[in-house]
Short mmCIF file of C-alpha atoms in Angstrom, two decimals:
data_model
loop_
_atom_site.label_atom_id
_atom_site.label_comp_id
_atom_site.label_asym_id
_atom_site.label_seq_id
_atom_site.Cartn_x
_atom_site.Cartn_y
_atom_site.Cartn_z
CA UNK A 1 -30.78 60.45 -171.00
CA UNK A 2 -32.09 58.19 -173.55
CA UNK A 3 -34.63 56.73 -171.48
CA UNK A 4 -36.26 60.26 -170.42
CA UNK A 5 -39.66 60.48 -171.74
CA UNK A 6 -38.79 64.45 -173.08
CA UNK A 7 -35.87 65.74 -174.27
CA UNK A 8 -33.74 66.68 -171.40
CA UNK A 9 -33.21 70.22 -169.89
CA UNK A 10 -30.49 72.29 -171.51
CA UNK A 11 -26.95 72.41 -169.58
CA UNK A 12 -25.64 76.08 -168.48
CA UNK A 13 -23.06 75.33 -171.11
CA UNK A 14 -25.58 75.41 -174.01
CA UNK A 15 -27.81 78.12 -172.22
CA UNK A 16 -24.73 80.42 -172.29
CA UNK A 17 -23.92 79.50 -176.09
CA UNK A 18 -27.70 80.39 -177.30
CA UNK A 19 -27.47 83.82 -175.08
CA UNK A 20 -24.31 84.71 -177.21
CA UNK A 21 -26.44 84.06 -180.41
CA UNK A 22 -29.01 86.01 -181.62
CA UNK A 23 -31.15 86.73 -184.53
CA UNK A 24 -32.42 89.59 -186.73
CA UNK A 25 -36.05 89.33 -186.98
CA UNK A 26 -38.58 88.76 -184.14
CA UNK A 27 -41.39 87.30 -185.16
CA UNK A 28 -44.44 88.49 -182.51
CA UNK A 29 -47.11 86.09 -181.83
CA UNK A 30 -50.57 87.94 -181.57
CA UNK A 31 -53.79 85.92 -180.14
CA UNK A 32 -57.03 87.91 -181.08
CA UNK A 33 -57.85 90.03 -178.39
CA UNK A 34 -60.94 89.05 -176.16
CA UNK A 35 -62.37 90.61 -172.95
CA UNK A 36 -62.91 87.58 -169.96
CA UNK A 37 -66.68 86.82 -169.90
CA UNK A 38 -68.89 85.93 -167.09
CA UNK A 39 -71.65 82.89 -167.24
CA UNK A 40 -74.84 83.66 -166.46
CA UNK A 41 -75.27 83.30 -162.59
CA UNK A 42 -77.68 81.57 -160.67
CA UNK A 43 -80.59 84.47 -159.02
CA UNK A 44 -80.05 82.62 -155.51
CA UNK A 45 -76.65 83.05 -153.69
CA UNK A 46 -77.25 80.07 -152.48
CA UNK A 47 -77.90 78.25 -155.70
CA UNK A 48 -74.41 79.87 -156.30
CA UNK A 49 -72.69 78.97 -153.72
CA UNK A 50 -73.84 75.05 -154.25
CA UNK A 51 -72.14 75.66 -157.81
CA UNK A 52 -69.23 75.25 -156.13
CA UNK A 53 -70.24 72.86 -152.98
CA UNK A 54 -72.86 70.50 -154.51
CA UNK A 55 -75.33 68.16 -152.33
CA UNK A 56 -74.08 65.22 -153.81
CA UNK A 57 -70.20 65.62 -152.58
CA UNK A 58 -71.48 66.91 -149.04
CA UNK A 59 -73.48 63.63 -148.74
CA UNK A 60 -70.14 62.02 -149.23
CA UNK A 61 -68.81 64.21 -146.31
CA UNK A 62 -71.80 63.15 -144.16
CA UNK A 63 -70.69 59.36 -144.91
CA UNK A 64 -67.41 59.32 -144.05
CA UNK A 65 -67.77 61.79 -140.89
CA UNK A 66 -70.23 59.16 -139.60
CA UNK A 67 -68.30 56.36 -140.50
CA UNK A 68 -64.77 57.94 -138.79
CA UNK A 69 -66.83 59.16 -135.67
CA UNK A 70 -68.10 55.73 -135.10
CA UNK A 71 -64.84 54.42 -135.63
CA UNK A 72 -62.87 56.73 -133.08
CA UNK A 73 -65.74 56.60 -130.38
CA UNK A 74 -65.28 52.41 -130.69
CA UNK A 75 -61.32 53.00 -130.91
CA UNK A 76 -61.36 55.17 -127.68
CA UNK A 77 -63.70 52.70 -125.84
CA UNK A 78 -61.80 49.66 -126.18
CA UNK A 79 -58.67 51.44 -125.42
CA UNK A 80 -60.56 52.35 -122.28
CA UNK A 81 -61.37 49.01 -121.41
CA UNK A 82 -57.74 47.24 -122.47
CA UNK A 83 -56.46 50.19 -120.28
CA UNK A 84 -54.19 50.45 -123.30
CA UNK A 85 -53.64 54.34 -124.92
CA UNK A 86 -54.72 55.59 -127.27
CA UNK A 87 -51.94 56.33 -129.82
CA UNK A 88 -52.74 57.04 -132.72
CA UNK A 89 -50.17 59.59 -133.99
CA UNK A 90 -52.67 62.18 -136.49
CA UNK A 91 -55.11 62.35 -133.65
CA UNK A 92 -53.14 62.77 -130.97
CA UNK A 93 -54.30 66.60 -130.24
CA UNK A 94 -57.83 64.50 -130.24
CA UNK A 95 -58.65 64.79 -126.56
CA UNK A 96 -62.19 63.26 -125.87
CA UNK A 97 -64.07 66.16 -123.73
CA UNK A 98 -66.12 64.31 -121.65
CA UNK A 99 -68.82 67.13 -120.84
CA UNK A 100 -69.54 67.24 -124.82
CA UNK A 101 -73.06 65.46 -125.99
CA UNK A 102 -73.10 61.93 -127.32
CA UNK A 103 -72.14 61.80 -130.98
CA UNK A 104 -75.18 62.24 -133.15
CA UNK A 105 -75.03 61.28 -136.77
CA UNK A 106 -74.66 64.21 -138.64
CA UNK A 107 -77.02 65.61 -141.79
CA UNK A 108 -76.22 67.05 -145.17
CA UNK A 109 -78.02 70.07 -143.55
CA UNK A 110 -76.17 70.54 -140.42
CA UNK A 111 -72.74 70.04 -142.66
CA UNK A 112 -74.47 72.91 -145.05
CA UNK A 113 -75.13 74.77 -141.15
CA UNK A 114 -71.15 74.11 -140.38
CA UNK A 115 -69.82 75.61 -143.16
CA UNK A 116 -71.85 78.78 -142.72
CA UNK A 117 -70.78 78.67 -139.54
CA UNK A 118 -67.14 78.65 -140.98
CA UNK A 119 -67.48 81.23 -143.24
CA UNK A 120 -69.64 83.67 -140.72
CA UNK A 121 -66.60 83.28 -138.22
CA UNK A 122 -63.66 84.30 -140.95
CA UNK A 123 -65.88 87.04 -141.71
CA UNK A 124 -66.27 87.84 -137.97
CA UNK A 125 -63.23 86.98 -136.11
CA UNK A 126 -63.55 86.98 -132.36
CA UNK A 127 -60.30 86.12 -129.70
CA UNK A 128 -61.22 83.05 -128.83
CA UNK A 129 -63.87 80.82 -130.68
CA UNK A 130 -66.27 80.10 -128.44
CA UNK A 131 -66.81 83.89 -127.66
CA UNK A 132 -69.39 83.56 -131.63
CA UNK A 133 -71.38 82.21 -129.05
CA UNK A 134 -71.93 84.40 -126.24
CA UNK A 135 -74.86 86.09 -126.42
CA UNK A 136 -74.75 88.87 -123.25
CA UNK A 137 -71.69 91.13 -124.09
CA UNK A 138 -70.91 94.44 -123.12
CA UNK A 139 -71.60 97.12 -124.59
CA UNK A 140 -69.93 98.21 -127.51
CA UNK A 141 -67.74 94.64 -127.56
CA UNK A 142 -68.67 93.87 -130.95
CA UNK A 143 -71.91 91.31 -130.93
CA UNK A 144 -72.05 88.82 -133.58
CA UNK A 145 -74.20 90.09 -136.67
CA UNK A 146 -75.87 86.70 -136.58
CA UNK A 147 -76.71 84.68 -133.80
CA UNK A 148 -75.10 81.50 -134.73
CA UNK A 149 -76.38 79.64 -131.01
CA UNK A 150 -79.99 79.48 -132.93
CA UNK A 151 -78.61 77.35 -135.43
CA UNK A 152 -75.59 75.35 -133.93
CA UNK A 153 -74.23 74.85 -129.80
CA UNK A 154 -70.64 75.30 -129.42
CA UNK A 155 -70.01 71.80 -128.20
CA UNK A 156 -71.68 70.64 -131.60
CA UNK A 157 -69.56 72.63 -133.76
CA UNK A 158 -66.69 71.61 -131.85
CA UNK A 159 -67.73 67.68 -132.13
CA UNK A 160 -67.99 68.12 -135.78
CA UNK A 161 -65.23 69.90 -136.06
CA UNK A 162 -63.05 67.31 -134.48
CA UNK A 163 -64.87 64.63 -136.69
CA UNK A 164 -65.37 66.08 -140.06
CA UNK A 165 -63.79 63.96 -143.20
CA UNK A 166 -63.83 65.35 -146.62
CA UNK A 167 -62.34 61.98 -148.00
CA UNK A 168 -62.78 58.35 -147.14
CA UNK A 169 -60.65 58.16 -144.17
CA UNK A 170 -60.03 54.45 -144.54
CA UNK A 171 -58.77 54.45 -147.92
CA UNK A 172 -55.69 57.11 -148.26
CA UNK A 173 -52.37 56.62 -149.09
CA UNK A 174 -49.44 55.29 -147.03
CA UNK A 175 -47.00 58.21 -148.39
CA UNK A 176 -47.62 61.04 -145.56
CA UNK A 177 -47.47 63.79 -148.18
CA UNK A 178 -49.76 61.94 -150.93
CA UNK A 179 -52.20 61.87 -148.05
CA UNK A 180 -52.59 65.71 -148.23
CA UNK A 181 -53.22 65.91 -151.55
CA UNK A 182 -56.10 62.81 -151.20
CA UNK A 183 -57.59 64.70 -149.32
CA UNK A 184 -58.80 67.47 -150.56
CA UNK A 185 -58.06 66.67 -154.10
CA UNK A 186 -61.73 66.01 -155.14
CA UNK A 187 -63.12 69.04 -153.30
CA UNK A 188 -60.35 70.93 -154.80
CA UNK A 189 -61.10 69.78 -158.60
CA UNK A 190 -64.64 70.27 -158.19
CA UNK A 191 -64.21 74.11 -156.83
CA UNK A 192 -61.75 74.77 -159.99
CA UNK A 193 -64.19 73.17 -162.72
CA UNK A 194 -67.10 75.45 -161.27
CA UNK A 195 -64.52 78.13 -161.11
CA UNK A 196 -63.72 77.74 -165.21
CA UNK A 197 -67.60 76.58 -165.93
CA UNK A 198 -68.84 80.58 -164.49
CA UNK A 199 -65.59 82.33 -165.44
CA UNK A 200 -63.94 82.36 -169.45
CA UNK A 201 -60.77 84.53 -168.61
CA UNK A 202 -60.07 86.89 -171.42
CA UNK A 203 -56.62 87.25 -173.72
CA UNK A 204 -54.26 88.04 -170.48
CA UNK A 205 -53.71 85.34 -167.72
CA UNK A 206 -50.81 85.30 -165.45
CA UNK A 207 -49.17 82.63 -163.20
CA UNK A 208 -47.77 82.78 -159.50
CA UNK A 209 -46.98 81.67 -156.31
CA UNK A 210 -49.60 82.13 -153.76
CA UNK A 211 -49.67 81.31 -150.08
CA UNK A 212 -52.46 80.32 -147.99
CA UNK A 213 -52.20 81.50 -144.19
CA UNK A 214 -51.92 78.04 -141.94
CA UNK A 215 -49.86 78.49 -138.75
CA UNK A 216 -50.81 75.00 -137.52
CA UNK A 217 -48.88 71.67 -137.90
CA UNK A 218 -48.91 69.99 -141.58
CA UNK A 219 -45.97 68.60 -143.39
CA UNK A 220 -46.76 71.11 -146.42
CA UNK A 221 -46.15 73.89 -144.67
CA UNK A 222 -43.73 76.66 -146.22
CA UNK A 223 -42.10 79.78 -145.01
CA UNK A 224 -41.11 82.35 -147.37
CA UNK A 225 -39.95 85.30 -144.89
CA UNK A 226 -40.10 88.34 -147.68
CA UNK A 227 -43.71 87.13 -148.65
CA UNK A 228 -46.94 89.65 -147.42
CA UNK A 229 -48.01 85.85 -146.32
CA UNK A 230 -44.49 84.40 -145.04
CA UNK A 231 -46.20 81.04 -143.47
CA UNK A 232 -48.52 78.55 -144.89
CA UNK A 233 -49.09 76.77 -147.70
CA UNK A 234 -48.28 77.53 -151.05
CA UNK A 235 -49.90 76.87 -154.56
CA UNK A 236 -49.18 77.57 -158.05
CA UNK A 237 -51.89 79.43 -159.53
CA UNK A 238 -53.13 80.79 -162.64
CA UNK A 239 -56.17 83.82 -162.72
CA UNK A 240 -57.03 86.72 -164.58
CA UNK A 241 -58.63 89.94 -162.95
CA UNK A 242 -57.61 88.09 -159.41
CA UNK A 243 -59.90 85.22 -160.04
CA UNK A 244 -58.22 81.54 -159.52
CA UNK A 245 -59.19 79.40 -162.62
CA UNK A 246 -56.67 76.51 -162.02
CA UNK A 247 -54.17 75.74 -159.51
CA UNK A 248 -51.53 72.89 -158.35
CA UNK A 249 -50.47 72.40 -154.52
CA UNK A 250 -46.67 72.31 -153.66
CA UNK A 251 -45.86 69.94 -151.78
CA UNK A 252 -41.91 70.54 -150.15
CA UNK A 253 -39.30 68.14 -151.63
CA UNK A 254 -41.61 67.02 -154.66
CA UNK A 255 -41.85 67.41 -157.52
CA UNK A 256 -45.32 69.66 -158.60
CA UNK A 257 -48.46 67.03 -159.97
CA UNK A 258 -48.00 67.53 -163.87
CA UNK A 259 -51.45 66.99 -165.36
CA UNK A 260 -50.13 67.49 -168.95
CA UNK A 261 -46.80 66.11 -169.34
CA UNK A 262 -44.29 67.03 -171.80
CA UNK A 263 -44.83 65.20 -175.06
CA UNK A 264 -41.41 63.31 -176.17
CA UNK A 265 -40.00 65.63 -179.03
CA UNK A 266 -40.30 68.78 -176.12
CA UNK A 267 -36.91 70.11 -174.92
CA UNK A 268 -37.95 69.58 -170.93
CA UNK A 269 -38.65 72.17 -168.89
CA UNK A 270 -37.06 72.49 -165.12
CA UNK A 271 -40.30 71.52 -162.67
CA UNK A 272 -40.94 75.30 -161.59
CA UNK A 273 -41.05 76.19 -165.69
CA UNK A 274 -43.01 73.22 -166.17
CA UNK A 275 -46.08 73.98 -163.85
CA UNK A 276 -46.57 77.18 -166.04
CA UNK A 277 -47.02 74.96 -168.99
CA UNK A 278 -49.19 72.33 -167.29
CA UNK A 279 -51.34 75.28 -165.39
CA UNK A 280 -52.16 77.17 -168.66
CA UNK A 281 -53.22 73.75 -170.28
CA UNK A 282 -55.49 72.97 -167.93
CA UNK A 283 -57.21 76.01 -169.25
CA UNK A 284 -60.32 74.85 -171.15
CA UNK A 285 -59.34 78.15 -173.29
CA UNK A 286 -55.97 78.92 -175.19
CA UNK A 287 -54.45 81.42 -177.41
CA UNK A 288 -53.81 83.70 -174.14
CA UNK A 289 -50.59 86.10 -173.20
CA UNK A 290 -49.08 84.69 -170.11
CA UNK A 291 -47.82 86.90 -167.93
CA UNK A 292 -45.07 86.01 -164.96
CA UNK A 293 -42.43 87.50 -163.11
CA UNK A 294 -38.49 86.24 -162.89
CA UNK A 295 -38.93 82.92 -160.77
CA UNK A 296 -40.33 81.21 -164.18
CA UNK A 297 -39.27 83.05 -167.29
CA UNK A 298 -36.85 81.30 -169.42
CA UNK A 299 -36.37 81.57 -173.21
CA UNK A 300 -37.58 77.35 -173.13
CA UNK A 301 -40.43 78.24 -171.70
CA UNK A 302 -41.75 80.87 -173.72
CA UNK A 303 -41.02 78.45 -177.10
CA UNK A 304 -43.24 76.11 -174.92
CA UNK A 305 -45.82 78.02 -174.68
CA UNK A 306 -45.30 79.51 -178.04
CA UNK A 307 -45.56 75.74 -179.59
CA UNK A 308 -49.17 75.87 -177.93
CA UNK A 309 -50.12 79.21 -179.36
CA UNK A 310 -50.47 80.82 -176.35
CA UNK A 311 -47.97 84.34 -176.05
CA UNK A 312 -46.05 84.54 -172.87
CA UNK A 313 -44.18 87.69 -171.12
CA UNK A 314 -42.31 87.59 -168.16
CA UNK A 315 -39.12 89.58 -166.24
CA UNK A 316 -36.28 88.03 -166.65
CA UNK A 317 -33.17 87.30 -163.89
CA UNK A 318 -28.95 87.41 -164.98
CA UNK A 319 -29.02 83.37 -165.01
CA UNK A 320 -32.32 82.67 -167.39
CA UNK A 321 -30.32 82.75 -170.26
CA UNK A 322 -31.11 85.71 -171.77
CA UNK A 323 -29.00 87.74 -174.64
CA UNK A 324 -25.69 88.07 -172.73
CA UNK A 325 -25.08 91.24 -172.98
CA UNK A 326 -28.21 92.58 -171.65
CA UNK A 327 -27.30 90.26 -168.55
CA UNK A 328 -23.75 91.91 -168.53
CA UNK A 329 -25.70 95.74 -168.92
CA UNK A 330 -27.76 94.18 -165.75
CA UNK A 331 -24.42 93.55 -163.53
CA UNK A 332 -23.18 96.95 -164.47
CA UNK A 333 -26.71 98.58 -163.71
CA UNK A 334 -26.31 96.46 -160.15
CA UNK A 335 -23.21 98.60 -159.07
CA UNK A 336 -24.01 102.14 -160.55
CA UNK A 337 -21.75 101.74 -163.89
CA UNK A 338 -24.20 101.69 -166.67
CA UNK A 339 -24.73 104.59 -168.87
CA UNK A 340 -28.06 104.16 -170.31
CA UNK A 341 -30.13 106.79 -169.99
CA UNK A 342 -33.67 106.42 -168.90
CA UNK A 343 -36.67 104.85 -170.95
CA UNK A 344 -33.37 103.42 -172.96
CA UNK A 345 -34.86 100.33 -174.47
CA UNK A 346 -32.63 97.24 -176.63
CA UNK A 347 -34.75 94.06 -178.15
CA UNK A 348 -32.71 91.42 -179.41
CA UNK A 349 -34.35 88.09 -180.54
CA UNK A 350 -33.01 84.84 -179.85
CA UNK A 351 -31.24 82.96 -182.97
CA UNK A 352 -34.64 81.80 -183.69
CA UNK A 353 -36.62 85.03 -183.95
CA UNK A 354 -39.45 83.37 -181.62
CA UNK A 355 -38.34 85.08 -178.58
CA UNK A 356 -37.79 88.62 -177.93
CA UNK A 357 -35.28 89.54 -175.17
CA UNK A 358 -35.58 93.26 -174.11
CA UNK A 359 -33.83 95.19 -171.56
CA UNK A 360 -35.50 98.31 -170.64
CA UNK A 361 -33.52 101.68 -168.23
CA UNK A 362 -36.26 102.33 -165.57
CA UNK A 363 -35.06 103.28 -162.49
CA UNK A 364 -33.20 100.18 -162.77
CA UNK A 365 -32.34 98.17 -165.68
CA UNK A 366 -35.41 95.79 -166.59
CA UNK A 367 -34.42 92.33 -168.21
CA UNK A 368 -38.05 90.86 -169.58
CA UNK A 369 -38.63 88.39 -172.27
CA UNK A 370 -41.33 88.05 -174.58
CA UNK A 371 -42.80 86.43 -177.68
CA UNK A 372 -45.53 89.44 -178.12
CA UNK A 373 -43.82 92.63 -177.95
CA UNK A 374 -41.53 93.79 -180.45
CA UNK A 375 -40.36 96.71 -177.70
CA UNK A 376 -41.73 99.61 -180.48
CA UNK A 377 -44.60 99.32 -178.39
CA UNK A 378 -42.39 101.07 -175.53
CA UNK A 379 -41.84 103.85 -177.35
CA UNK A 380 -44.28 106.25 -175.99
CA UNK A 381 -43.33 107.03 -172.54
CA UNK A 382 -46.58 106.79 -171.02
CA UNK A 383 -46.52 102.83 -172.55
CA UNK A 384 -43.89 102.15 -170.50
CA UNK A 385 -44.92 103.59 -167.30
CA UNK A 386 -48.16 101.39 -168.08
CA UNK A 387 -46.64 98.65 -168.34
CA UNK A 388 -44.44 99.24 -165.39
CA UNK A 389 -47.69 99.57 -162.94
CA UNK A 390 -49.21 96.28 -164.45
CA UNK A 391 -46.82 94.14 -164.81
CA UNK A 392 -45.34 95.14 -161.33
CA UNK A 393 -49.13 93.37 -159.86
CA UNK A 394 -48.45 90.28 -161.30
#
């Protein structure tokens, strides 16, 4: 692959050569330790809150929702008098409802009044929507803590709601999946900057999958059945404490949007090893200990990292290409046959001595990798079980 911009991805031939080589002398790689840090906040929740939704992109928003309105109400009109449909394909769920008000250019305030509305109903879910704004209930059926009718009518919301653009809708993308990504990219960047600018994570990060619940119709939608979320749409995230500093969208069939690419003299990493790289760059901090779990760890990953100065430790699966007989102790531990006894623990670096490759006797056998523990540290029993409970959250 000469003209590959990186060096390409090792073949399983070479994998399984390294994991039948080893060296002698790990070499750990300690960043200073540091506690995550919080920015002084604004005294206003609401000041807060505009940290992350500012005036000046919502006056965008207030643009292009006028703008598109105007456009559909003309598109439907003239399709009315040509006695010609209206076809449009992403609109077609779009029916007009002819008892709702005339459009009404909408306000950075009323958008501001939306989104609280938005927010109030996730915290207050009702069957249907329009029940947020019945005012005589029963008793006992649960009345709304705010009376949202004071502030917005139903078939407002609902007009909006149809209406509402968060990017230019006449300047997107022909590529159907690129078009998701337009648009909300900008809201999306914003929301993470504000997220870094009020949040310095500490030495420990980690990096997953996450899914977002959306049962509706979108061409990014995933389904992972054994996830606590098994439909929506999933991201690549990386947070510490449960806060999301930086994330990248996965889009199904593509490749993930590498901010940071590779630079030419880096062995290349497979695209699900790569967005750990790329999502731990974005960091405006470094010199962390990434933690992961088995989808991502691989010893070229951790060296990338390592190259960056940022630890990395992660469980490891058979095929990763770890030490090969820990993956062999792993097959026999699989069908009842290994021997070790409990807290047993074996570190063997790779040829290198950059990456440590430790299998660990739990209740089952534990393949990890890691270029910060030496595995003395698992000594003490109560260590382990530690390290068990956190690591198992990640």
């Amino acid at each position: 692959m000469a003209d590959s911009p990186v060096q390409p991805a090792p073949k399983l031939s070479q994998r399984k050569l390294a994991a039948t080589q080893r060296g002698h002398d790990f070499q750990p790689l300690r960043p200073a330790d540091r506690e995550a840090s919080i920015s002084q906040l604004p005294d206003d929740p609401v000041d807060l809150f505009h940290r992350f939704c500012p005036e000046s992109l919502v006056e965008k928003w207030v643009v292009w929702t006028n703008s598109w309105a105007k456009h559909r109400i003309e598109q439907r009109a003239n399709a009315a008098d040509s006695g010609k449909p209206d076809d449009e394909e992403e609109l077609d769920d779009e029916e007009e409802d002819t008892s709702a008000p005339k459009w009404v250019p909408t306000t950075v305030a009323e958008i501001y009044i939306f989104l609280a509305v938005l927010i109030y109903m996730g915290n207050h879910p009702e069957q249907r929507i329009q029940d947020h704004w019945i005012e005589d209930k029963e008793p006992g059926a649960g009345d709304p803590t705010h009376r949202i009718m004071k502030y917005m009518t139903y078939p407002r919301f609902t007009q909006l709601f149809r209406y509402i653009r968060i990017f230019d809708p006449f300047d997107e993308p022909a590529d159907n999946l690129s078009r998701l990504l337009s648009r909300v990219t900008p809201w999306s960047e914003h929301i993470q900057q504000a997220a870094t600018d009020l949040f310095q994570p500490g030495l420990n990060v980690a990096v997953d999958e996450c899914m977002i619940r959306f049962t509706g119709r979108s061409n990014a939608k995933v389904t992972i059945p054994r996830k606590p979320t098994p439909e929506g749409l999933k991201i690549w995230v990386v947070a510490d404490h449960g806060y999301f500093l930086r994330w990248i969208f996965h889009l199904p069939g593509q490749k993930p949007e590498i901010k940071f690419p590779q630079e030419p003299h880096e062995p290349e990493l497979a695209p699900t090893q790569a967005v750990v790289l790329d999502l731990v760059r974005r960091l405006e901090t470094n010199n962390h200990h990434v933690f992961f779990d088995n989808l991502f760890t691989t010893v070229e990953l951790l060296r990338a990292l390592r190259r960056d100065g940022n630890a990395a430790t992660g469980t490891a699966r058979t095929g990763s290409g770890i030490w090969e007989e820990h993956r062999e102790s792993k097959l026999r531990d699989n069908t009842g046959k290994l021997d070790w006894q409990y807290n047993t623990l074996k570190a063997i670096p790779t040829s290198d001595n950059l990456v440590n490759q430790i299998a660990w006797k739990d209740n089952a056998l534990v393949l990890f990798m890691t270029t910060y523990f030496t595995g003395l540290e698992f000594e003490d029993i109560d260590t382990a079980i530690e390290f068990a409970a956190v690591h198992g959250k990640l």
